[in-house]
Structures are given as C-alpha cells and as structure tokens.
Coordinates of C-alpha atoms and ligand atoms in Angstrom, one line a residue:
X1 CA -74.1 219.6 -127.3
X2 CA -75.7 217.8 -130.3
X3 CA -75.0 214.2 -131.0
X4 CA -72.1 215.0 -133.4
X5 CA -70.4 217.4 -131.0
X6 CA -70.7 215.1 -128.1
X7 CA -69.2 212.1 -130.0
X8 CA -66.3 214.2 -131.3
X9 CA -65.5 215.4 -127.8
X10 CA -65.7 211.8 -126.5
X11 CA -63.3 210.6 -129.3
X12 CA -60.9 213.3 -128.5
X13 CA -60.6 212.1 -124.9
X14 CA -60.4 208.4 -125.8
X15 CA -57.6 209.3 -128.2
X16 CA -55.6 210.4 -125.3
X17 CA -56.0 207.2 -123.5
X18 CA -55.5 204.4 -126.0
X19 CA -53.0 203.8 -128.7
X20 CA -53.4 205.3 -132.1
X21 CA -53.8 201.8 -133.7
X22 CA -56.6 200.7 -131.4
X23 CA -58.2 204.0 -131.7
X24 CA -58.4 203.7 -135.5
X25 CA -59.3 200.1 -135.4
X26 CA -62.3 200.4 -133.0
X27 CA -63.6 203.9 -133.3
X28 CA -63.4 204.5 -136.9
X29 CA -66.9 204.7 -138.4
X30 CA -68.6 205.1 -135.0
X31 CA -71.1 207.8 -134.2
X32 CA -73.8 208.7 -131.9
X33 CA -77.1 208.4 -133.7
X34 CA -79.5 209.2 -130.9
X35 CA -79.4 210.8 -127.5
X36 CA -82.4 210.6 -125.4
X37 CA -83.1 211.8 -121.9
X38 CA -80.8 209.3 -120.2
X39 CA -79.6 207.1 -123.1
X40 CA -77.1 207.3 -126.0
X41 CA -77.2 205.0 -129.1
X42 CA -73.9 204.5 -130.7
X43 CA -73.7 203.2 -134.2
X44 CA -70.8 200.8 -135.1
X45 CA -69.9 199.6 -138.6
X46 CA -70.1 195.9 -137.9
X47 CA -70.8 193.2 -135.3
X48 CA -67.2 192.6 -134.6
X49 CA -66.6 196.2 -133.6
X50 CA -69.9 196.4 -131.8
X51 CA -69.0 193.5 -129.6
X52 CA -65.5 194.7 -128.9
X53 CA -66.8 198.1 -127.9
X54 CA -69.3 196.5 -125.6
X55 CA -66.9 194.2 -124.0
X56 CA -63.7 196.5 -123.8
X57 CA -64.7 200.1 -124.1
X58 CA -68.1 200.5 -122.7
X59 CA -67.0 201.4 -119.3
X60 CA -64.5 204.0 -120.7
X61 CA -67.1 205.5 -123.0
X62 CA -69.6 205.7 -120.2
X63 CA -67.3 207.3 -117.9
X64 CA -66.3 210.1 -120.5
X65 CA -69.9 210.6 -121.8
X66 CA -71.3 211.1 -118.3
X67 CA -68.5 213.5 -117.6
X68 CA -70.0 215.6 -120.3
X69 CA -73.6 214.9 -119.6
X70 CA -74.3 213.6 -116.2
X71 CA -77.9 212.8 -117.0
X72 CA -77.0 209.9 -119.2
X73 CA -77.2 206.5 -117.5
X74 CA -77.1 204.1 -120.2
X75 CA -75.2 203.6 -123.5
X76 CA -76.2 201.1 -126.2
X77 CA -74.4 199.9 -129.3
X78 CA -76.0 199.0 -132.6
X79 CA -74.8 198.1 -136.1
X80 CA -75.5 201.1 -138.4
X81 CA -75.6 201.9 -142.1
X82 CA -72.4 203.9 -142.8
X83 CA -74.0 206.8 -144.6
X84 CA -72.5 209.5 -142.5
X85 CA -68.9 210.0 -142.2
X86 CA -67.7 212.6 -139.6
X87 CA -65.5 215.2 -141.1
X88 CA -62.4 214.3 -139.1
X89 CA -62.2 210.8 -140.4
X90 CA -62.4 212.2 -143.8
X91 CA -59.5 214.5 -143.0
X92 CA -57.6 211.6 -141.5
X93 CA -58.0 209.7 -144.7
X94 CA -56.8 212.6 -146.8
X95 CA -53.9 213.1 -144.6
X96 CA -53.0 209.4 -145.0
X97 CA -53.3 209.5 -148.7
X98 CA -51.2 212.6 -148.8
X99 CA -48.5 210.9 -146.9
X100 CA -48.6 207.8 -149.1
X101 CA -48.5 210.0 -152.1
X102 CA -45.4 211.8 -150.9
X103 CA -43.6 208.6 -150.3
X104 CA -44.6 207.2 -153.7
X105 CA -43.0 210.0 -155.6
X106 CA -39.6 208.4 -155.8
X107 CA -37.9 209.0 -159.2
X108 CA -37.8 205.9 -161.1
X109 CA -34.5 206.6 -162.9
X110 CA -32.6 208.0 -159.9
X111 CA -34.5 206.3 -157.2
X112 CA -34.3 209.6 -155.3
X113 CA -37.1 210.9 -153.1
X114 CA -37.8 214.6 -153.6
X115 CA -38.8 215.0 -150.0
X116 CA -35.3 215.2 -149.0
X117 CA -33.7 218.4 -149.7
X118 CA -31.3 220.9 -148.1
X119 CA -34.0 223.3 -147.6
X120 CA -35.5 221.2 -144.9
X121 CA -32.1 219.9 -143.5
X122 CA -30.8 221.6 -140.4
X123 CA -27.2 222.0 -139.9
X124 CA -25.4 222.2 -136.6
X125 CA -22.3 221.3 -135.1
X126 CA -23.3 217.7 -134.9
X127 CA -23.5 217.3 -138.7
X128 CA -21.6 220.3 -140.1
X129 CA -18.5 218.3 -141.4
X130 CA -20.7 215.8 -143.2
X131 CA -22.8 218.7 -144.6
X132 CA -19.6 220.7 -145.7
X133 CA -18.2 217.6 -147.4
X134 CA -21.5 217.0 -149.3
X135 CA -21.4 220.6 -150.5
X136 CA -17.9 220.3 -151.8
X137 CA -19.1 217.1 -153.6
X138 CA -22.0 219.0 -155.1
X139 CA -19.7 221.8 -156.4
X140 CA -17.2 219.3 -158.1
X141 CA -18.7 215.8 -158.4
X142 CA -16.0 213.2 -158.8
X143 CA -13.1 215.5 -158.2
X144 CA -12.4 216.3 -154.7
X145 CA -13.7 213.8 -152.2
X146 CA -14.1 210.4 -153.7
X147 CA -15.7 208.5 -152.1
X148 CA -17.5 210.5 -149.6
X149 CA -18.3 208.3 -146.8
X150 CA -20.8 209.5 -144.2
X151 CA -21.4 207.6 -141.1
X152 CA -23.6 208.1 -137.8
X153 CA -26.3 206.3 -135.6
X154 CA -29.8 205.5 -136.6
X155 CA -32.1 208.2 -137.4
X156 CA -29.5 211.0 -137.5
X157 CA -30.0 212.1 -141.1
X158 CA -27.6 210.0 -143.3
X159 CA -30.3 209.1 -145.7
X160 CA -31.6 212.5 -145.8
X161 CA -28.1 214.0 -146.5
X162 CA -27.3 211.5 -149.2
X163 CA -30.6 211.9 -151.0
X164 CA -30.5 215.6 -150.7
X165 CA -27.1 215.6 -152.2
X166 CA -28.3 213.4 -155.1
X167 CA -31.3 215.7 -155.7
X168 CA -29.1 218.7 -155.7
X169 CA -26.7 217.2 -158.1
X170 CA -29.6 216.3 -160.5
X171 CA -30.9 219.8 -160.4
X172 CA -27.5 221.4 -161.1
X173 CA -26.3 219.0 -163.6
X174 CA -29.3 217.5 -165.4
X175 CA -27.2 215.5 -167.8
X176 CA -25.6 213.4 -165.1
X177 CA -26.9 210.1 -164.2
X178 CA -27.4 209.8 -160.5
X179 CA -28.4 206.6 -158.8
X180 CA -29.3 206.1 -155.2
X181 CA -29.5 202.5 -153.9
X182 CA -29.9 201.1 -150.4
X183 CA -27.1 198.6 -149.9
X184 CA -29.8 195.9 -149.2
X185 CA -31.1 196.4 -152.6
X186 CA -27.7 196.4 -154.2
X187 CA -27.0 193.0 -152.6
X188 CA -30.3 191.6 -153.8
X189 CA -29.5 192.6 -157.3
X190 CA -26.1 191.0 -157.2
X191 CA -27.8 187.7 -155.9
X192 CA -30.6 187.8 -158.4
X193 CA -28.0 188.7 -161.2
X194 CA -26.0 185.6 -160.3
X195 CA -29.0 183.4 -160.1
X196 CA -30.6 184.4 -163.3
X197 CA -27.3 184.8 -165.2
X198 CA -28.0 188.5 -165.6
X199 CA -24.9 189.7 -163.8
X200 CA -23.6 191.4 -166.9
X201 CA -26.8 193.4 -167.3
X202 CA -26.3 194.4 -163.5
X203 CA -22.7 195.6 -164.3
X204 CA -23.7 197.5 -167.4
X205 CA -26.4 199.3 -165.6
X206 CA -24.1 200.5 -162.9
X207 CA -21.2 201.3 -165.1
X208 CA -23.3 204.0 -166.9
X209 CA -23.8 206.0 -163.7
X210 CA -22.1 209.4 -163.0
X211 CA -22.9 209.5 -159.3
X212 CA -23.5 206.4 -157.4
X213 CA -25.0 206.7 -153.9
X214 CA -25.1 203.6 -151.7
X215 CA -26.9 203.8 -148.3
X216 CA -26.1 201.7 -145.3
X217 CA -23.1 199.9 -146.6
X218 CA -22.7 198.2 -143.2
X219 CA -25.1 195.6 -144.6
X220 CA -22.3 194.4 -147.0
X221 CA -20.7 192.8 -144.0
X222 CA -20.1 189.2 -144.7
X223 CA -21.5 189.5 -148.3
X224 CA -18.4 188.3 -150.0
X225 CA -19.7 188.1 -153.6
X226 CA -21.4 191.5 -153.4
X227 CA -18.3 193.0 -151.9
X228 CA -16.3 191.6 -154.9
X229 CA -18.7 192.9 -157.5
X230 CA -18.9 196.3 -155.7
X231 CA -15.1 196.4 -155.5
X232 CA -14.8 196.2 -159.3
X233 CA -17.5 198.6 -159.9
X234 CA -16.0 201.0 -157.4
X235 CA -12.6 200.9 -159.2
X236 CA -14.0 201.4 -162.6
X237 CA -16.2 204.4 -161.6
X238 CA -13.4 205.9 -159.6
X239 CA -11.0 205.7 -162.6
X240 CA -13.5 207.5 -164.6
X241 CA -13.8 210.2 -162.1
X242 CA -17.4 209.2 -161.2
X243 CA -18.6 210.3 -157.7
X244 CA -19.3 207.6 -155.2
X245 CA -21.2 208.5 -151.9
X246 CA -21.6 206.1 -149.2
X247 CA -23.3 205.8 -145.8
X248 CA -22.9 203.5 -142.9
X249 CA -23.9 203.3 -139.2
X250 CA -20.2 203.1 -138.3
X251 CA -16.8 204.1 -139.7
X252 CA -15.1 201.8 -142.2
X253 CA -12.7 200.5 -139.7
X254 CA -15.3 198.8 -137.6
X255 CA -17.5 197.4 -140.3
X256 CA -17.1 193.7 -139.5
X257 CA -16.3 191.1 -142.2
X258 CA -15.3 193.7 -144.8
X259 CA -12.5 192.8 -147.1
X260 CA -9.4 194.8 -146.5
X261 CA -9.3 196.1 -150.0
X262 CA -12.7 197.5 -149.8
X263 CA -12.2 199.0 -146.4
X264 CA -9.2 200.9 -147.8
X265 CA -11.3 202.2 -150.7
X266 CA -13.8 203.4 -148.2
X267 CA -11.3 205.2 -146.3
X268 CA -9.5 206.6 -149.3
X269 CA -11.7 209.8 -149.8
X270 CA -13.5 211.9 -147.3
X271 CA -15.1 210.6 -144.1
X272 CA -17.7 212.8 -142.4
X273 CA -19.6 211.8 -139.3
X274 CA -22.9 212.8 -137.9
X275 CA -23.2 212.7 -134.1
X276 CA -26.0 213.7 -131.8
X277 CA -27.7 217.1 -132.2
X278 CA -27.6 219.2 -129.0
X279 CA -30.6 220.7 -127.4
X280 CA -30.8 223.9 -129.4
X281 CA -30.5 222.1 -132.6
X282 CA -33.1 219.6 -131.7
X283 CA -35.5 222.7 -131.0
X284 CA -34.5 224.1 -134.3
X285 CA -35.3 220.8 -136.2
X286 CA -38.7 220.6 -134.4
X287 CA -39.4 224.1 -135.6
X288 CA -38.6 223.5 -139.1
X289 CA -40.6 220.3 -139.2
X290 CA -43.6 222.1 -137.7
X291 CA -43.3 224.9 -140.1
X292 CA -43.3 222.5 -143.0
X293 CA -46.7 221.3 -141.8
X294 CA -48.1 224.7 -141.1
X295 CA -48.4 224.3 -137.3
X296 CA -46.9 226.2 -134.6
X297 CA -46.4 225.0 -131.0
X298 CA -45.6 226.9 -127.8
X299 CA -41.9 227.2 -126.8
X300 CA -42.4 225.0 -123.9
X301 CA -43.8 222.2 -126.0
X302 CA -40.8 222.3 -128.3
X303 CA -38.6 222.3 -125.4
X304 CA -40.3 219.4 -123.7
X305 CA -40.0 217.3 -126.8
X306 CA -36.3 218.3 -127.4
X307 CA -35.6 217.3 -123.8
X308 CA -37.4 213.9 -124.1
X309 CA -35.8 212.7 -127.3
X310 CA -32.1 213.0 -127.4
X311 CA -30.8 210.1 -129.5
X312 CA -32.7 210.3 -132.7
X313 CA -34.2 212.8 -135.1
X314 CA -36.7 210.2 -136.4
X315 CA -38.2 209.9 -132.8
X316 CA -38.3 213.7 -132.6
X317 CA -40.2 213.8 -135.8
X318 CA -42.5 211.0 -134.7
X319 CA -43.4 212.8 -131.5
X320 CA -44.2 215.9 -133.4
X321 CA -46.4 214.0 -135.8
X322 CA -48.3 212.8 -132.9
X323 CA -49.1 216.3 -131.9
X324 CA -50.0 217.4 -135.3
X325 CA -52.5 214.5 -135.6
X326 CA -54.0 215.6 -132.4
X327 CA -54.2 219.2 -133.7
X328 CA -55.9 218.2 -136.9
X329 CA -58.4 216.0 -135.2
X330 CA -59.3 218.6 -132.4
X331 CA -58.5 221.7 -134.2
X332 CA -56.6 222.7 -131.1
X333 CA -52.9 223.1 -130.6
X334 CA -52.0 220.9 -127.7
X335 CA -50.5 222.7 -124.7
X336 CA -47.8 221.4 -122.5
X337 CA -50.0 219.1 -120.3
X338 CA -51.8 217.5 -123.3
X339 CA -48.3 217.1 -125.0
X340 CA -47.1 215.2 -121.9
X341 CA -50.1 212.9 -122.0
X342 CA -49.9 212.3 -125.8
X343 CA -46.1 211.4 -125.6
X344 CA -46.0 209.6 -122.4
X345 CA -46.0 206.1 -123.8
X346 CA -43.6 207.0 -126.7
X347 CA -41.2 208.6 -124.3
X348 CA -41.2 205.5 -122.1
X349 CA -40.5 203.4 -125.1
X350 CA -37.8 205.5 -126.5
X351 CA -35.7 206.5 -123.6
X352 CA -33.1 205.0 -121.5
X353 CA -34.8 201.8 -121.1
X354 CA -33.2 198.4 -121.9
X355 CA -32.6 195.0 -120.8
X356 CA -29.5 192.7 -120.3
X357 CA -30.4 190.7 -123.3
X358 CA -30.8 193.7 -125.4
X359 CA -27.4 194.8 -124.5
X360 CA -25.9 191.5 -125.2
X361 CA -27.6 190.8 -128.5
X362 CA -26.9 194.4 -129.7
X363 CA -23.1 194.1 -128.8
X364 CA -23.0 190.7 -130.5
X365 CA -24.6 191.9 -133.6
X366 CA -22.5 195.0 -133.7
X367 CA -19.4 192.9 -133.8
X368 CA -20.9 190.3 -136.1
X369 CA -20.6 187.7 -133.6
X370 CA -23.1 185.1 -132.4
X371 CA -24.3 185.4 -128.8
X372 CA -22.8 182.1 -128.1
X373 CA -19.4 183.4 -129.1
X374 CA -19.8 186.4 -126.9
X375 CA -20.8 184.2 -123.9
X376 CA -18.0 181.7 -124.5
X377 CA -14.7 181.6 -122.7
X378 CA -12.7 182.2 -125.9
X379 CA -9.7 184.4 -125.4
X380 CA -9.5 185.6 -129.1
X381 CA -9.2 189.2 -129.3
X382 CA -12.1 189.6 -131.6
X383 CA -14.3 188.1 -128.8
X384 CA -12.7 189.4 -125.7
X385 CA -13.0 193.1 -126.5
X386 CA -16.8 192.9 -127.4
X387 CA -17.4 190.8 -124.3
X388 CA -15.7 193.4 -122.1
X389 CA -17.8 196.1 -123.8
X390 CA -20.9 194.1 -123.0
X391 CA -19.9 193.9 -119.4
X392 CA -19.1 197.5 -119.2
X393 CA -22.4 198.5 -120.6
X394 CA -24.3 196.1 -118.4
X395 CA -22.7 198.0 -115.5
X396 CA -23.1 201.6 -116.7
X397 CA -26.4 201.4 -118.4
X398 CA -28.3 199.0 -116.1
X399 CA -26.2 199.3 -113.0
X400 CA -26.3 195.5 -112.7
X401 CA -24.2 194.0 -109.9
X402 CA -20.7 192.5 -111.0
X403 CA -22.1 189.2 -109.9
X404 CA -25.2 189.2 -111.9
X405 CA -23.2 190.4 -115.0
X406 CA -20.8 187.5 -114.4
X407 CA -23.7 185.1 -114.5
X408 CA -25.4 186.6 -117.4
X409 CA -22.1 186.4 -119.4
X410 CA -22.0 182.5 -119.2
X411 CA -20.8 182.1 -115.6
X412 CA -17.6 184.1 -115.5
X413 CA -15.7 185.0 -112.3
X414 CA -17.0 188.3 -110.9
X415 CA -13.4 189.6 -110.6
X416 CA -13.2 189.1 -114.4
X417 CA -16.2 191.6 -114.7
X418 CA -14.6 194.2 -112.4
X419 CA -11.4 193.9 -114.4
X420 CA -13.2 194.4 -117.7
X421 CA -15.3 197.4 -116.6
X422 CA -12.2 199.2 -115.3
X423 CA -10.2 198.4 -118.2
X424 CA -12.8 199.8 -120.6
X425 CA -13.4 202.9 -118.4
X426 CA -9.7 203.6 -118.4
X427 CA -9.4 203.1 -122.0
X428 CA -12.3 205.4 -122.6
X429 CA -10.4 208.3 -121.0
X430 CA -7.8 208.4 -123.9
X431 CA -9.2 206.4 -126.9
X432 CA -11.7 208.7 -128.8
X433 CA -12.3 205.8 -131.3
X434 CA -13.6 203.5 -128.5
X435 CA -15.7 206.3 -127.1
X436 CA -17.3 206.6 -130.4
X437 CA -17.7 203.0 -130.9
X438 CA -19.5 202.6 -127.7
X439 CA -21.8 205.6 -128.4
X440 CA -22.9 204.0 -131.7
X441 CA -23.6 200.8 -129.8
X442 CA -25.7 202.7 -127.2
X443 CA -27.6 204.4 -130.0
X444 CA -28.5 201.0 -131.3
X445 CA -29.5 199.7 -128.0
X446 CA -31.8 202.5 -127.4
X447 CA -33.2 202.9 -130.9
X448 CA -35.5 199.9 -131.0
Ligands
ADP1 P1 -30.6 207.8 -141.0 O1 -30.6 207.5 -142.5 O2 -29.4 208.3 -140.5 O3 -31.1 206.6 -140.2 P2 -32.7 209.6 -141.8 O4 -32.0 210.4 -142.9 O5 -33.6 208.6 -142.2 O6 -31.7 208.9 -140.8 O7 -33.4 210.8 -140.8 C1 -34.5 210.4 -140.0 C2 -35.4 211.5 -140.0 O8 -34.9 212.7 -139.5 C3 -35.9 211.8 -141.5 O9 -37.3 212.2 -141.4 C4 -35.1 213.1 -141.8 O10 -35.8 214.0 -142.8 C5 -35.0 213.8 -140.4 N1 -33.7 214.5 -140.3 C6 -32.6 214.0 -140.1 N2 -31.6 214.9 -140.1 C7 -32.1 216.0 -140.2 C8 -31.8 217.4 -140.2 N3 -30.4 217.8 -140.0 N4 -32.7 218.4 -140.4 C9 -33.9 218.0 -140.5 N5 -34.4 216.8 -140.5 C10 -33.5 215.9 -140.3
MG2 MG1 -31.0 205.8 -143.5

C-alpha cells in the first residue's frame, strides 16, 4: 500500500468506530505524508486538530495502522499545508452541496419543494386512504373533499403527501395558485401582521389562493388569534370552492385548545389517516430510496433495516443514507455485518428505549397540560384521563412497578395505579379511538 491507500483504508475503519460528526471534524484534511521503515507521518490542517488527534485518537489510529502494516511502531502528527485533497473528501463535499442545492429549490411562489412527488411515494395499506383522498382532490380541486385532513405520526409521510399533492395540482392546472405553508409559519405571519399593522396584506395574500395547504395544524393549539384569522380565511375560501388541505399529527378531535368552530370545520370534509407501514412496505420504501440514489443493497440488508426501524420512515431513510455514505466513501456496498456495525448506535437510539420522564413529558405535552397538572391530584376529567394513560404507558412500556409509578406520579396510592392500568387496558379492548390516541403518543415517545 502506498501512503494514500493506507490512509484511506485507515479512515474507512475509523469511520466505523466513531460518529459521523467527529469523523468529519477531526479527520477532514488529514493525510499520511510519509511512511518510513517503522514510522508514519500524518499531516493535519491545524494545531487544534493535531493536538486533538494526538490526545484522543493516536491509540486508535496506531492500532489500525499496525493492523495493516505491523512493522510500523510509531506515528507522528504535524501541521501540513493543505495542497492535496484526497478524492473522497471532494466527493463528500460535492454530495453535501448537492443535498443543499436540492433543499434550496423550493418554489418561491408556491413554497413547494419539487423533491416531493408521487413517483417516489410508496403506497401501501398504511396510507392508501390518505393517498386515494389526495388523488380525488387532484382530480377535482375544491369540489369533493373540502377540507382534506391528513393525520398521522411523525415521519410517516404527511408532508410528502401534501407537497406531492400541491406539486401535482400545479402541474395539471398551471393557472391555479397553490400555496403551501407550515402552520408555524402561518402563525408567525399572523403575529407579525398584527404587530406591524399589516394584517390586511396578510389576508389579501391568502384570499387570492386557489389551493391552500397548511402542514402541522396541531401547532394552532392555543393560538387564539391565529385560529380566528384562519377561521375567517377558511370560510371565505371554502365558499369560493377553493381547496383546503391540512395535516396534523392527530385527528381534529384530540387537538387540544382548538375552538369548537374550527374543529368542526376540520371535520367537515374528508379525514384520511396514515398509520405505520408494515414490514413489506418498509422494504419497498427502502428499495425505492436506494434506487433513487443509484445504489443497490442485498435483500438481507434491506430486511435488516426494515426490521430495525418500525415506527418512522424518516429513520428508515436516515439509516439508508448512512449506508450510502459508506458506499460512496469506500466504493463498496456494505454487507450485512458492516450494516449492523454502521447502524448499531442509531438503532439503539431509535428503538424501544425511553425513560419515565420522557413518557410523562410526552403525555403532558400531547394533552397540552403542564407536568405539574399531570402530577397533581386534580380530579378533572381533562387531567385524570391523561394521568391514567401516563400510568398505563409507564407500566406497559417500561414495566415499572406499581409502587414506583405511584411515586413518579406525585405520590399516589399504588392501588390507584393498578386501577388506572386495568381501566385503560379494558377500554382499549373496545375503544378504537383510544387505541389510536395511545399509538400516536407512543410514536412521539420514541421519535426523539
Ligand atoms: P411527516 O411530515 O409525516 O413527519 P415526512 O413527509 O416528512 O413525514 O416524511 C419523512 C420522510 O419519509 C421523507 O423523506 C419522505 O420523503 C419519506 N416518506 C414518507 N412517506 C413515504 C412514502 N410513502 N414513500 C416514500 N417515502 C416516504
Ligand atoms: Mg411533516
């Protein structure tokens, strides 16, 4: 091996053992400039990196290098001129630029991102209702299903579906004015409008729209002024047969602090849910994504990823991207054992691991309560139900003891906990809505 080959082989190994962020920070711009009989000289871009590598990574680097070339007994670092850039860093940068470029291509009029289409959208039983509804809307905007309300957990394709619908409408009806806004931005515009006395401009702008798409409307919870503005806008667009498309992480019924009149508008059209994709669909999604990037992995690799990430398409994609970066850096498609190594940390982070505090804070947030409310001894129904659900989840997800749950929840009696867990379990047998509600909470607990 010459210097360049040796260093690339070493980097490939190191990459498997440390995080991507550390890898980029400490190894970018390094190279072997000389290899003597029993000594290797490694060039670093600056003092900081040099010292860091000496202190933290020398041992690791030495171990790997001597694995390749046992003769080598010593490694030294120095600060070098950066005249030579190994090809793979260049590639990395190109990749990065490409990514950023892709993300930047959002259309300034519609605010739609062209990356979201139906060509790269996999349909399965988990999302077919939502998909079918979107197709009906595309055929006849403003006529059939108004509003179209799509809901589902984090990372399951709501934004993709909404944006693809918008893109398709623009394509089929170039004259129609489509506008996509995340609810958070909509809220910000209302607040700014009021502050700067420009609320009339804001209204005018949205009145002109033929298709209004608002993503993540659960964020309207508790935003009274925005809800009021939106209610009027909704009515006026609706009367003119303009299409409204909304998404949320939960059905309208359980969005907290939403005015009744807005809730009933949300429920007045078509509601389509997106649930969790099954194993086969997850594999299909992986294949589509890999194909998009011109890489192909073995069946066992696809299966392994699909088994490891069950709750979230975004995680599925993140895992795949990790493998693709590895492939690009090493020019080698990772096999199952490398895949397992590359994904080990991510899987631990993404799967089935939570804490009591995470459960309590997620339940509180889901029902728009403070943790203090949840832990209080209030008997109000708005509080007792979430509290019982928190107890139930502590039991089922963490297998906590009744006594420890009682303590966690502000020193309740442990028989109260037993009662709550049994009650929720019983209710779950016949109440589909509750089942769904708890599933949505679980998705949030495990999605970061
Ligand atoms: P959400 O808005 O529900 O949180 P996103 O729409 O952002 O989820 O989806 C997360 C990622 O998964 C995106 O990169 C998206 O392209 C991808 N994705 C979601 N659903 C599908 C699908 N049915 N087919 C292919 N890719 C999908
Ligand atoms: Mg989204």
